[in-house]
PDB file of C-alpha atoms and ligand atoms in Angstrom:
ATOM      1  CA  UNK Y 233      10.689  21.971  14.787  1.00  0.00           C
ATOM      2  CA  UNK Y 234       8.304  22.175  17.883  1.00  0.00           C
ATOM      3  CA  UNK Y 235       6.632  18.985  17.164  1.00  0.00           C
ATOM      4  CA  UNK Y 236      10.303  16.985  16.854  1.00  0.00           C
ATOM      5  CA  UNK Y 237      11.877  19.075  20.058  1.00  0.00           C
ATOM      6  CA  UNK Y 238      10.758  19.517  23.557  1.00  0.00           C
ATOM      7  CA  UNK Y 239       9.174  22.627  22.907  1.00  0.00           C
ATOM      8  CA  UNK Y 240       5.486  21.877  23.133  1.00  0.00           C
ATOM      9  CA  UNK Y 241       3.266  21.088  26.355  1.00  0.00           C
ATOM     10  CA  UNK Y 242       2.706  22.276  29.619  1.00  0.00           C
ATOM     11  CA  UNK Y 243       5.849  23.943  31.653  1.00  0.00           C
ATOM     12  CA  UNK Y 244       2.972  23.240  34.738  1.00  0.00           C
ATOM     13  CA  UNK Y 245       3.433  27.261  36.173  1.00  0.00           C
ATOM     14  CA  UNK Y 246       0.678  30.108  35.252  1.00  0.00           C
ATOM     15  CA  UNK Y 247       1.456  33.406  33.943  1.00  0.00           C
ATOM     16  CA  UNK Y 248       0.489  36.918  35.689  1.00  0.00           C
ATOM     17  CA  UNK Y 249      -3.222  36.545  33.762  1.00  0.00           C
ATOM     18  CA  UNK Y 250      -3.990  32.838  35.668  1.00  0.00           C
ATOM     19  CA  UNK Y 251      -3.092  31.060  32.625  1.00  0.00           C
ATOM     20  CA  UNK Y 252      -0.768  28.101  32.205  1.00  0.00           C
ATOM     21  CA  UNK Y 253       2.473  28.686  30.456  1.00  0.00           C
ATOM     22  CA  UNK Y 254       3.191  26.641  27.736  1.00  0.00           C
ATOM     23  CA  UNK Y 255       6.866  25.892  26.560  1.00  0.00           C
ATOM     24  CA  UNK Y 256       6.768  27.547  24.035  1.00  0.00           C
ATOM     25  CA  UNK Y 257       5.467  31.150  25.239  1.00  0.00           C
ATOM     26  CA  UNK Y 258       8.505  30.438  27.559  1.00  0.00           C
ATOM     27  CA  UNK Y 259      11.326  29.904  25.032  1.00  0.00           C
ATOM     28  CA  UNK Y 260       9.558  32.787  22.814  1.00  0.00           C
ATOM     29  CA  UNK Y 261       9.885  35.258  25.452  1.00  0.00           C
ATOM     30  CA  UNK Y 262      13.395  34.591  26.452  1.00  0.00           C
ATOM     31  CA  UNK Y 263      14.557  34.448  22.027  1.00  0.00           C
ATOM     32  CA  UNK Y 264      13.181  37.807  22.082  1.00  0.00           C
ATOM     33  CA  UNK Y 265      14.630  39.340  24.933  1.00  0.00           C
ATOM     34  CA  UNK Y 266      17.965  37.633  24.352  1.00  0.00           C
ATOM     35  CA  UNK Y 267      17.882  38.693  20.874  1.00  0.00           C
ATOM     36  CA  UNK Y 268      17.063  42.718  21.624  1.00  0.00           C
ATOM     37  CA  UNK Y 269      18.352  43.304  24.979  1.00  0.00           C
ATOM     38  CA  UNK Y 270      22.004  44.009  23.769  1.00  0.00           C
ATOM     39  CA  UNK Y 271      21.193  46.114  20.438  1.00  0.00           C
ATOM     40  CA  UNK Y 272      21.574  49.645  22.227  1.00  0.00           C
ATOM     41  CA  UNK Y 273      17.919  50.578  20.700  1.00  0.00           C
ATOM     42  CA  UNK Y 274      15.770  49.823  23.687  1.00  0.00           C
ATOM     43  CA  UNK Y 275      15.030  51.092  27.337  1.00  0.00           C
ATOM     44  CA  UNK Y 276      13.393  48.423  28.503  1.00  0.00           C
ATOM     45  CA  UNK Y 277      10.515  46.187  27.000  1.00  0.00           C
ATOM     46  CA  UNK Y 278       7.245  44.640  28.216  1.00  0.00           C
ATOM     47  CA  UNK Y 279       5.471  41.338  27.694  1.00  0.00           C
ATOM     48  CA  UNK Y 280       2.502  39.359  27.903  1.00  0.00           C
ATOM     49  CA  UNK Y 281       4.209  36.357  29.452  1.00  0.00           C
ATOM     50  CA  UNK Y 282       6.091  38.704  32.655  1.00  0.00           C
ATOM     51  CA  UNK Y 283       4.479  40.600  35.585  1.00  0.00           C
ATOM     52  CA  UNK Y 284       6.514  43.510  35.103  1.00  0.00           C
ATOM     53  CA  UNK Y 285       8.444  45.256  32.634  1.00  0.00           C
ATOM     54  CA  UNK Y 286      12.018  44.535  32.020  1.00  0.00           C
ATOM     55  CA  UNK Y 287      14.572  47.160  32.135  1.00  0.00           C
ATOM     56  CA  UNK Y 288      17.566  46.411  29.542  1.00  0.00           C
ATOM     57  CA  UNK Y 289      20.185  45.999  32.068  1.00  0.00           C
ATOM     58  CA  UNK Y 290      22.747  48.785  32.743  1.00  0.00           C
ATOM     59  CA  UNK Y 291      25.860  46.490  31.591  1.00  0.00           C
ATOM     60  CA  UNK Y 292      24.065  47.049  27.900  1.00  0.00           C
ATOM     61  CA  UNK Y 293      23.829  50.432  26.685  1.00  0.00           C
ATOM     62  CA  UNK Y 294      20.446  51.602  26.655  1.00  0.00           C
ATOM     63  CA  UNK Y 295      18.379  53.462  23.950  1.00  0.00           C
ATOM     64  CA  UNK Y 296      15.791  55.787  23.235  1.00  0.00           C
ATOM     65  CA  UNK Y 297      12.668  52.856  22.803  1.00  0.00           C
ATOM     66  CA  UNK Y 298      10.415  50.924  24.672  1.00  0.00           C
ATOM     67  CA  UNK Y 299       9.355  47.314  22.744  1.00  0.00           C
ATOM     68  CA  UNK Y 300       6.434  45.742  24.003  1.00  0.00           C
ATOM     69  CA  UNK Y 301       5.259  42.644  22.881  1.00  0.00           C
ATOM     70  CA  UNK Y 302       2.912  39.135  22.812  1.00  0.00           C
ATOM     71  CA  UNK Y 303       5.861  36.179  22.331  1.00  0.00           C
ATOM     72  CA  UNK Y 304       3.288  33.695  21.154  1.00  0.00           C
ATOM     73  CA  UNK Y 305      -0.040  34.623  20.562  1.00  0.00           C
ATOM     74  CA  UNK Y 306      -2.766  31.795  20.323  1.00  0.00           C
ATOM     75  CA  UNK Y 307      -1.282  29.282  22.365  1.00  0.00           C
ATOM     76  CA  UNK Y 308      -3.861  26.908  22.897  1.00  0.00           C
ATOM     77  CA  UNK Y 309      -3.181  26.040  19.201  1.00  0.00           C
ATOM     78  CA  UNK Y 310       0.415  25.139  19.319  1.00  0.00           C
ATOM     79  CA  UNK Y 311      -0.135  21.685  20.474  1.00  0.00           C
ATOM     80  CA  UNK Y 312      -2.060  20.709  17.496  1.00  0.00           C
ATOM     81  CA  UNK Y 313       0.041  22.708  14.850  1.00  0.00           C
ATOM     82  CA  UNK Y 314      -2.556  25.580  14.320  1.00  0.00           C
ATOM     83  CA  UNK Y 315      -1.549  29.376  13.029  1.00  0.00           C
ATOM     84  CA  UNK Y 316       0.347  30.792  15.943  1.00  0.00           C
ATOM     85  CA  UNK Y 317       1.883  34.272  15.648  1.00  0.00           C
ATOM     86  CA  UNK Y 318       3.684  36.911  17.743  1.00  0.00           C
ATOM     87  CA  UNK Y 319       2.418  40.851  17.911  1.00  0.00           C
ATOM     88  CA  UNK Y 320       5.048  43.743  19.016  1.00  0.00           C
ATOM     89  CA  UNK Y 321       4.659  47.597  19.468  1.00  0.00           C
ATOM     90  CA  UNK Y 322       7.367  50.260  19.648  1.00  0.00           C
ATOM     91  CA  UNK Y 323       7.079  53.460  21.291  1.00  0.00           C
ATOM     92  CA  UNK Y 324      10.019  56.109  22.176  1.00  0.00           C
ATOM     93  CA  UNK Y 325      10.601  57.738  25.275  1.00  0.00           C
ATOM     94  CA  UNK Y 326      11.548  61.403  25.816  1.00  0.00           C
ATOM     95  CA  UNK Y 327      14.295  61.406  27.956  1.00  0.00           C
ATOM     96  CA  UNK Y 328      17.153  58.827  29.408  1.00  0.00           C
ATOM     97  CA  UNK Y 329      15.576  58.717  32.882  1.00  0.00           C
ATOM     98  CA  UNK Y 330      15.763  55.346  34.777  1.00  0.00           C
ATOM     99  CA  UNK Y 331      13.126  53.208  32.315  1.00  0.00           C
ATOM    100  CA  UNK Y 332       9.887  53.499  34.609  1.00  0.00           C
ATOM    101  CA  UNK Y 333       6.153  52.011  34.347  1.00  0.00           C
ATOM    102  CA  UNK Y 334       4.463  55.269  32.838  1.00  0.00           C
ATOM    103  CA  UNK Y 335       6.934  54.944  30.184  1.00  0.00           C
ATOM    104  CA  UNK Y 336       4.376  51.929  28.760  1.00  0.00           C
ATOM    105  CA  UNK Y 337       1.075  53.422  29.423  1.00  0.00           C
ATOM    106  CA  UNK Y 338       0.455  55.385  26.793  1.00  0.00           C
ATOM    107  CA  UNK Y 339      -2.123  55.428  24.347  1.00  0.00           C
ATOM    108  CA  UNK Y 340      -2.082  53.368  21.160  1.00  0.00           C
ATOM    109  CA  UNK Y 341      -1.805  56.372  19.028  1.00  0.00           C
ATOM    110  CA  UNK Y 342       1.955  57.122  20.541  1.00  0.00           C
ATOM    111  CA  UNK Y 343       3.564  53.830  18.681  1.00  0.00           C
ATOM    112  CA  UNK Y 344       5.466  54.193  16.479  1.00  0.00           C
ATOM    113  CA  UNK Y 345       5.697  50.835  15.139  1.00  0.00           C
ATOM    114  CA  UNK Y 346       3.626  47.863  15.162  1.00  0.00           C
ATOM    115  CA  UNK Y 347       3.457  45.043  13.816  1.00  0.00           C
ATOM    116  CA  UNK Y 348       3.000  40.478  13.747  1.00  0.00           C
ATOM    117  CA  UNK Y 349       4.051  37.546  12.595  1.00  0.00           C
ATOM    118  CA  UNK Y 350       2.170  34.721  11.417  1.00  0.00           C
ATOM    119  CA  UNK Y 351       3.501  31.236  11.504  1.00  0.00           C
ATOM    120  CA  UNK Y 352       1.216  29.664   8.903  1.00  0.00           C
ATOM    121  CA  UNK Y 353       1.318  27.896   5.056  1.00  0.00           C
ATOM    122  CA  UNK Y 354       4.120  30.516   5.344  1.00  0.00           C
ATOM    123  CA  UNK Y 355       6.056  32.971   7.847  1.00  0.00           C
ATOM    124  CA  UNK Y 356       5.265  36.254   7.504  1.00  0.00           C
ATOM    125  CA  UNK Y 357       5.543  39.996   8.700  1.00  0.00           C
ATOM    126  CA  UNK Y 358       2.923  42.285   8.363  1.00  0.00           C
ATOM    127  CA  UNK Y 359       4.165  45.881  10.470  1.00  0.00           C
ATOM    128  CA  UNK Y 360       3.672  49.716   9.967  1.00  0.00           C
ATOM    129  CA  UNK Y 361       5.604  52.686  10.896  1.00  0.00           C
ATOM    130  CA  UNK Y 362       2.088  54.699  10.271  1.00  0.00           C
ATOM    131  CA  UNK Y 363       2.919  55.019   6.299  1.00  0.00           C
ATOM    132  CA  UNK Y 364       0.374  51.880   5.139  1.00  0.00           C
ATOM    133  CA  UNK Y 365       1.046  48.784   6.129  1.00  0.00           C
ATOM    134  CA  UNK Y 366       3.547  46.313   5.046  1.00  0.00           C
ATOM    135  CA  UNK Y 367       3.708  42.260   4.391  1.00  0.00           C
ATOM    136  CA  UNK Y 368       6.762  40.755   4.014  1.00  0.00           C
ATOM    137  CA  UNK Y 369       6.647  36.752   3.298  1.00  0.00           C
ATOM    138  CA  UNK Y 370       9.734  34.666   4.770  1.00  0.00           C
ATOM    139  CA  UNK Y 371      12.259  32.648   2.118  1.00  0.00           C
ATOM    140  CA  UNK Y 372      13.345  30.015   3.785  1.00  0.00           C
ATOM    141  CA  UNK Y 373      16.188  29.184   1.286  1.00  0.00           C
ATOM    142  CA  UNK Y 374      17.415  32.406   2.240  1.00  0.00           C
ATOM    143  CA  UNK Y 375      16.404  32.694   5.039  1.00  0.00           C
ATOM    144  CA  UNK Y 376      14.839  37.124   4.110  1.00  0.00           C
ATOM    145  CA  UNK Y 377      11.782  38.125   4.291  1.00  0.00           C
ATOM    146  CA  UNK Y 378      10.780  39.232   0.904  1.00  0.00           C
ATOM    147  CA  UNK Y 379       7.885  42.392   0.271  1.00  0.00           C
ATOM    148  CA  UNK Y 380       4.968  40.042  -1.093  1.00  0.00           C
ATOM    149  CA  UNK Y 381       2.354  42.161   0.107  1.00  0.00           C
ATOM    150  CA  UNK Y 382       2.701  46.169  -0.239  1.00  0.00           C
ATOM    151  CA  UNK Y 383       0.052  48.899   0.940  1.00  0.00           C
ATOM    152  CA  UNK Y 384      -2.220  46.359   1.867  1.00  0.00           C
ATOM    153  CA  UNK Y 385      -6.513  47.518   2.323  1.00  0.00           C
ATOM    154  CA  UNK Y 386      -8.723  46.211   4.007  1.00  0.00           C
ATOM    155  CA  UNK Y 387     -12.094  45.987   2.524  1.00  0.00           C
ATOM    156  CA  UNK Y 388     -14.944  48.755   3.796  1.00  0.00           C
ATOM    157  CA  UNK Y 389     -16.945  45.852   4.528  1.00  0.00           C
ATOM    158  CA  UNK Y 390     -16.098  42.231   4.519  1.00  0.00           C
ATOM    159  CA  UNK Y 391     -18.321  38.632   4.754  1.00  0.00           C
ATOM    160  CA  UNK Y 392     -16.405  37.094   7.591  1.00  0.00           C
ATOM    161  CA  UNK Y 393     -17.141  37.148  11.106  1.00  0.00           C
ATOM    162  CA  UNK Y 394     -15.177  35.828  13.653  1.00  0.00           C
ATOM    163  CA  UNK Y 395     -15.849  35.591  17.291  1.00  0.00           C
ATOM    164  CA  UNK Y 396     -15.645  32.754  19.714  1.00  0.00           C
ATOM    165  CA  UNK Y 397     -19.677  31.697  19.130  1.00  0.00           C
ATOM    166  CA  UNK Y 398     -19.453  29.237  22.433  1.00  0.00           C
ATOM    167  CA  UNK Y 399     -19.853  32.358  24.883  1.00  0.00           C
ATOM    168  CA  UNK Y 400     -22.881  33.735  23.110  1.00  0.00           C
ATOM    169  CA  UNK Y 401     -24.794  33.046  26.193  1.00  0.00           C
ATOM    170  CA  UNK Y 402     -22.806  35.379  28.698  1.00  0.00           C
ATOM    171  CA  UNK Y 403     -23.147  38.064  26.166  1.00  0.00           C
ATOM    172  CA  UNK Y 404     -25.184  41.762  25.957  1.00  0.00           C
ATOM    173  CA  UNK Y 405     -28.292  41.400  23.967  1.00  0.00           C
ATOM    174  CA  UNK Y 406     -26.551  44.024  21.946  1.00  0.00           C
ATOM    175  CA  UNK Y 407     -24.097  41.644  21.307  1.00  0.00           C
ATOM    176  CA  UNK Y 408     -25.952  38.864  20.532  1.00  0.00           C
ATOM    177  CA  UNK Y 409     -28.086  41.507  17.780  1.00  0.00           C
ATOM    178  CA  UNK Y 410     -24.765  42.371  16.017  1.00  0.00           C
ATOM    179  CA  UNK Y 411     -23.801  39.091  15.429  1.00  0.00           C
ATOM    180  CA  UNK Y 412     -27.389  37.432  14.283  1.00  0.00           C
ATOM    181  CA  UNK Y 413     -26.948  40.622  11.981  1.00  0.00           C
ATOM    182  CA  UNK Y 414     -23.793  39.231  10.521  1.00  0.00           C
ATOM    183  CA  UNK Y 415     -25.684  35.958  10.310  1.00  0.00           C
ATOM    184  CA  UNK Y 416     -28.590  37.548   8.713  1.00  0.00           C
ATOM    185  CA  UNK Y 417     -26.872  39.458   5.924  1.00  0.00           C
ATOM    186  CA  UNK Y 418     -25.451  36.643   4.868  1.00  0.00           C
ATOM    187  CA  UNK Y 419     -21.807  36.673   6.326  1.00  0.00           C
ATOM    188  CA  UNK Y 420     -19.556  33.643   7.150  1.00  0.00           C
ATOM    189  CA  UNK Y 421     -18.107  32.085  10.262  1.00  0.00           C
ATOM    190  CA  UNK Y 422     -14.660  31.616  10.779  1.00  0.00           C
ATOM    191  CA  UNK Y 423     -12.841  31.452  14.243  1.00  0.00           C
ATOM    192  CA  UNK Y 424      -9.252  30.104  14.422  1.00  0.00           C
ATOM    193  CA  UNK Y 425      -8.680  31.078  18.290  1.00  0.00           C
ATOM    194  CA  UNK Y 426      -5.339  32.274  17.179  1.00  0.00           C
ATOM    195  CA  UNK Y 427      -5.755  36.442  17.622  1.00  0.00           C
ATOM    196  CA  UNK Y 428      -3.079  37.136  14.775  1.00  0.00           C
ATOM    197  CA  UNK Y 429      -4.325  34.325  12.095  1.00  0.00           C
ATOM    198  CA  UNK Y 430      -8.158  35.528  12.767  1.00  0.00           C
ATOM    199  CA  UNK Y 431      -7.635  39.429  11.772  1.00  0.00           C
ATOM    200  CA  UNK Y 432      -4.540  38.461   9.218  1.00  0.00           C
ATOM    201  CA  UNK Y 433      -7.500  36.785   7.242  1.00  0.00           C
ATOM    202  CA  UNK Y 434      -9.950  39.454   7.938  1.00  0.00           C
ATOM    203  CA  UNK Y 435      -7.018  42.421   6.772  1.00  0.00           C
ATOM    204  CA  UNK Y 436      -6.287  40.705   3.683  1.00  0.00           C
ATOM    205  CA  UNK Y 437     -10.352  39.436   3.011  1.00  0.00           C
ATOM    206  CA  UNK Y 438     -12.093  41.741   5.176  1.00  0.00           C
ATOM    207  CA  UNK Y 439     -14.289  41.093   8.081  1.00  0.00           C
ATOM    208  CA  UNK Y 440     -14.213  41.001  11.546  1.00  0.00           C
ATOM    209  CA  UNK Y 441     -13.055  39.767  14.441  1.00  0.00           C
ATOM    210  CA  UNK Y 442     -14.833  40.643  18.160  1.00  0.00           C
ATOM    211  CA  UNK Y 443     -13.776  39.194  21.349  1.00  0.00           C
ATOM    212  CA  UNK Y 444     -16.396  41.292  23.529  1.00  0.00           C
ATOM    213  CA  UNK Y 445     -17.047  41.625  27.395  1.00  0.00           C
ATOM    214  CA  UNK Y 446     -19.036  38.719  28.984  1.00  0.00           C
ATOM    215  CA  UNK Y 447     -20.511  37.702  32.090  1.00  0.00           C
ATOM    216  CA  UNK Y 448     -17.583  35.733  32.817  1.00  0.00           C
ATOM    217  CA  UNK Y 449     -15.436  39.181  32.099  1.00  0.00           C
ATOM    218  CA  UNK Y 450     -16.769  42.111  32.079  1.00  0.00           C
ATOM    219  CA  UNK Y 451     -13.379  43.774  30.055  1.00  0.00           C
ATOM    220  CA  UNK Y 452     -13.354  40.928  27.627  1.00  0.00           C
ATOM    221  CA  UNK Y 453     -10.279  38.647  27.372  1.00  0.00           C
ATOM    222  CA  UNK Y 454      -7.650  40.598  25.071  1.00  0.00           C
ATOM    223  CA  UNK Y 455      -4.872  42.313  26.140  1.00  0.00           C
ATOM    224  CA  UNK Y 456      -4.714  46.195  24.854  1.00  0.00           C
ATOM    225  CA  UNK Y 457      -1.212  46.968  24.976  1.00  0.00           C
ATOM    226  CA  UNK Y 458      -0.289  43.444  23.687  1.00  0.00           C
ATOM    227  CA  UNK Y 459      -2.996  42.603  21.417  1.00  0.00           C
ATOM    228  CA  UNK Y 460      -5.343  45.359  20.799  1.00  0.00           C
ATOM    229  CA  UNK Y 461      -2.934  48.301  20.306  1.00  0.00           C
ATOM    230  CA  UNK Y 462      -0.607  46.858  18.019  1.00  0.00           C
ATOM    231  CA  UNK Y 463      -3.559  45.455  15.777  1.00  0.00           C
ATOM    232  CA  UNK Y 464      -5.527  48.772  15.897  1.00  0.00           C
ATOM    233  CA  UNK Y 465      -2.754  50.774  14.532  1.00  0.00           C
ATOM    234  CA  UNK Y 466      -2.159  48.205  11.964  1.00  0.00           C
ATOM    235  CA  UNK Y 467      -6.347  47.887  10.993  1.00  0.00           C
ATOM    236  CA  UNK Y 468      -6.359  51.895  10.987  1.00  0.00           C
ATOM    237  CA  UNK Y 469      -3.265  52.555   9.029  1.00  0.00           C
ATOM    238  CA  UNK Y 470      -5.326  49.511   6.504  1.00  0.00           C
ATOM    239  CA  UNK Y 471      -8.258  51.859   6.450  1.00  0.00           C
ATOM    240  CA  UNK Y 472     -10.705  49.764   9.179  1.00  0.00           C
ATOM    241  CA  UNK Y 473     -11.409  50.729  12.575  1.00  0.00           C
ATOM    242  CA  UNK Y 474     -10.853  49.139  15.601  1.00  0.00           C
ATOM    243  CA  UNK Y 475     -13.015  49.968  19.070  1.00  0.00           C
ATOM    244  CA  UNK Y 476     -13.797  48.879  22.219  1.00  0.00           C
ATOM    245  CA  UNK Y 477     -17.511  49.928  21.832  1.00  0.00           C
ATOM    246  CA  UNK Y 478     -17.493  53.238  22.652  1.00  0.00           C
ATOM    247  CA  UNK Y 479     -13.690  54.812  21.909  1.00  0.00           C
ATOM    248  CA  UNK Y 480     -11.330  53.692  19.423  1.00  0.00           C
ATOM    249  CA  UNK Y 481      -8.579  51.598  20.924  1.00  0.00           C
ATOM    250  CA  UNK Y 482      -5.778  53.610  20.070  1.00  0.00           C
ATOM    251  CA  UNK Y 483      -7.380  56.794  22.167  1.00  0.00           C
ATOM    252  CA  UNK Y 484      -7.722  54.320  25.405  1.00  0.00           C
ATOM    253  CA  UNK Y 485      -5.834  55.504  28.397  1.00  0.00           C
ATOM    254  CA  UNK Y 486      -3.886  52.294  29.543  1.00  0.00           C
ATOM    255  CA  UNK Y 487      -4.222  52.443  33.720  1.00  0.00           C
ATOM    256  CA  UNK Y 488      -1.900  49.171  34.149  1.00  0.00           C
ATOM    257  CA  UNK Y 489       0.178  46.983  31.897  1.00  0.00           C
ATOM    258  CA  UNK Y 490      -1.758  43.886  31.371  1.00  0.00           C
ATOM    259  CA  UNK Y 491      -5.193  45.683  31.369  1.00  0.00           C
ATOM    260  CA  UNK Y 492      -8.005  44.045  29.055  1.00  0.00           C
ATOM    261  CA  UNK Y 493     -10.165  45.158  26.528  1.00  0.00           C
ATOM    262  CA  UNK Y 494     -13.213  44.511  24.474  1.00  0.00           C
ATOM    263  CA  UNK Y 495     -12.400  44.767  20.937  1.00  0.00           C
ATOM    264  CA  UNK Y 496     -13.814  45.027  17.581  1.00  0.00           C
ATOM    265  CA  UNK Y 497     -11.515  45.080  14.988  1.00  0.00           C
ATOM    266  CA  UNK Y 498     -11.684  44.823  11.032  1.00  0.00           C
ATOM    267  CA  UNK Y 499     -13.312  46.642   8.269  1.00  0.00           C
ATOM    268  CA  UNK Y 500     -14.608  49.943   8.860  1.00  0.00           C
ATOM    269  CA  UNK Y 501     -18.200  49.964   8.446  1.00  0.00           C
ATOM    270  CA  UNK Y 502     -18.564  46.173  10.103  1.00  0.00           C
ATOM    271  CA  UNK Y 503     -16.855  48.085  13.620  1.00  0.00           C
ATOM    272  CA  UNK Y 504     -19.465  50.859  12.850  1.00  0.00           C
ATOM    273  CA  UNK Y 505     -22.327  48.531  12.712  1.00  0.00           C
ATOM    274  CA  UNK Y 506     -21.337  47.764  16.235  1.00  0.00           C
ATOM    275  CA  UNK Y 507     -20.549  50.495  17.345  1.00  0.00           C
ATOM    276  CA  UNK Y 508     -24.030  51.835  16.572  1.00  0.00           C
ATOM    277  CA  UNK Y 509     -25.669  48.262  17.906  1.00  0.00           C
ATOM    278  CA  UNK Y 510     -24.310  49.155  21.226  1.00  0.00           C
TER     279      UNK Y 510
HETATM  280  P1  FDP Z 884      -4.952  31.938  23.486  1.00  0.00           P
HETATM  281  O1  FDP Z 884      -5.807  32.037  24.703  1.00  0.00           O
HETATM  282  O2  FDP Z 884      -4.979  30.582  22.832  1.00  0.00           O
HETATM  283  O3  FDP Z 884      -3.532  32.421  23.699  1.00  0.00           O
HETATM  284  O4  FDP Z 884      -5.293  36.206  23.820  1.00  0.00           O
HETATM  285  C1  FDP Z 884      -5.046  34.949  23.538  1.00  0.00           C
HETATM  286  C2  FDP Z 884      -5.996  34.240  22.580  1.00  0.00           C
HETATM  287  O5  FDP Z 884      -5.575  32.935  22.387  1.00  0.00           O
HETATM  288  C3  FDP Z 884      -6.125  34.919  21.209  1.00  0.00           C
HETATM  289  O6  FDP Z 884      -5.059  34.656  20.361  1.00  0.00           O
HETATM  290  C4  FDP Z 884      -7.430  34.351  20.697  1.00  0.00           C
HETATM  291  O7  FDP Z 884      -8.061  35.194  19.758  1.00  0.00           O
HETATM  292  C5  FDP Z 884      -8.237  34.217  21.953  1.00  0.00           C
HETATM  293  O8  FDP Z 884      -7.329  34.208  23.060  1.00  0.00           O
HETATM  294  C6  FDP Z 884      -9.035  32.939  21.974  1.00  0.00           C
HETATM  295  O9  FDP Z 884      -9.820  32.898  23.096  1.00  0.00           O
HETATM  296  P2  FDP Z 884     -10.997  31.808  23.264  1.00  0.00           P
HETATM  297  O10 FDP Z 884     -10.320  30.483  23.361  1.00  0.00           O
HETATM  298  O11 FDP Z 884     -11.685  32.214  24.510  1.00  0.00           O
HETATM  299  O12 FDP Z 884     -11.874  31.895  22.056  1.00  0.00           O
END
């Protein structure tokens, strides 16, 4: 309904990363917070679109997880009705303490969920609790989502590579090697500037995606507790690899909650490749 309700546009404030907020990131946030904070599962939860975590309030009971997640991911493409998704972790905390920072910056290997969902020819959810990886596809008549795609594999190598070409001249010349190596062997381009829609196509197709440091920023643009983590356990449990270059993302120790990463992400022996361009 965004394009018939006033959910699309500018609200005209920036979030905690210097972007502009979009309506929808806004209402997104709040559905998911008003929809979880009363369930008696969670501690407190963390998300792209706040500067600092929210502890459920002590009027709710609280519970033994920590939910941290990316409302709307890809939101320069909601204005012109482009795949849009919305990426979540869960990880559980070890005692009933007051819900504090720390309790978040762990490494990607402690969740013990993650998963998206992609708002595209249909809605789906794609998640793992680390036994293979899951896609459910939404029924709208119903209104469940319905197991369409089980134990899903990503190819050892794909012919897709995705990356945002336009910064190619603030890259490494490592960079710049791996990807005229894509070109070389032959691969395709495809970049939807949606996070979520770019590796969805890249799990199910294989590929991949890389959203690398540049001159402009040196830690890349991603998010690794929002973006990278979630995706990384997902690729892994898939049987691909995500890294940042030089450690697999899940093994990063997160310093601060909206910390950046480079990323590589897809099938396994494309992330090698880089890995051993670097
Ligand atoms: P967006 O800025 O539109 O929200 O992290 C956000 C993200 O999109 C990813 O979904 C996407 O992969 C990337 O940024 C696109 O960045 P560029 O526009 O710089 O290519």
């Amino acid at each position: 309904m965004a394009g018939l309700v006033e959910t699309m546009g500018l609200t005209g404030r920036t979030n905690v990363h210097g972007e502009q907020v979009q309506r929808l990131d806004e209402f997104a946030n709040t559905t998911i917070i008003q929809a979880l904070d009363h369930t008696g599962l969670l501690a407190a939860m963390a998300s792209e679109e706040m500067e600092d975590f929210y502890p459920i309030p002590e009027r709710h009971t609280r519970g033994p997880y920590i939910l941290v997640f990316d409302p709307v991911d890809g939101s320069s493409n909601i204005d012109v009705n482009v795949s849009i998704g919305t990426i979540f972790s869960v990880y559980r905390r070890d005692d009933d303490s007051p819900p504090r920072v720390e309790d978040f910056l762990r490494p990607g290997r402690e969740q013990l969920c993650a998963g998206y969902l992609i708002y595209g020819s249909s809605t789906m959810l794609v998640y793992t609790t680390g036994q293979g990886v899951h896609g459910f596809t939404l029924d709208p008549t119903i209104g469940e989502f319905l197991l369409s795609h089980e134990n899903i594999r990503i190819p050892d190598r794909g012919a897709i590579y995705s990356v945002n070409e336009g910064n190619y001249g603030g890259w490494s010349d490592a960079v710049r090697r791996y990807v005229d190596s894509r070109k070389s062997a032959g691969y395709s381009a495809r970049y939807i500037g949606s996070l979520v829609s770019d590796f969805h196509r890249n799990l199910l197709k294989g590929g991949v995606f890389l959203y690398p440091a540049d001159r402009k920023s040196s830690e890349g643009k991603l998010r690794l507790m929002y973006e990278a983590n979630p995706l990384a356990l997902i690729v892994e449990q898939a049987g691909g690899r995500a890294s940042n270059g030089s450690e697999s993302i899940l093994d990063i120790q997160p310093r601060q909650l909206h910390e950046r990463t480079p990323l590589v992400i897809g099938s396994r022996l494309d992330v090698d490749d880089f890995d051993a361009a670097l």
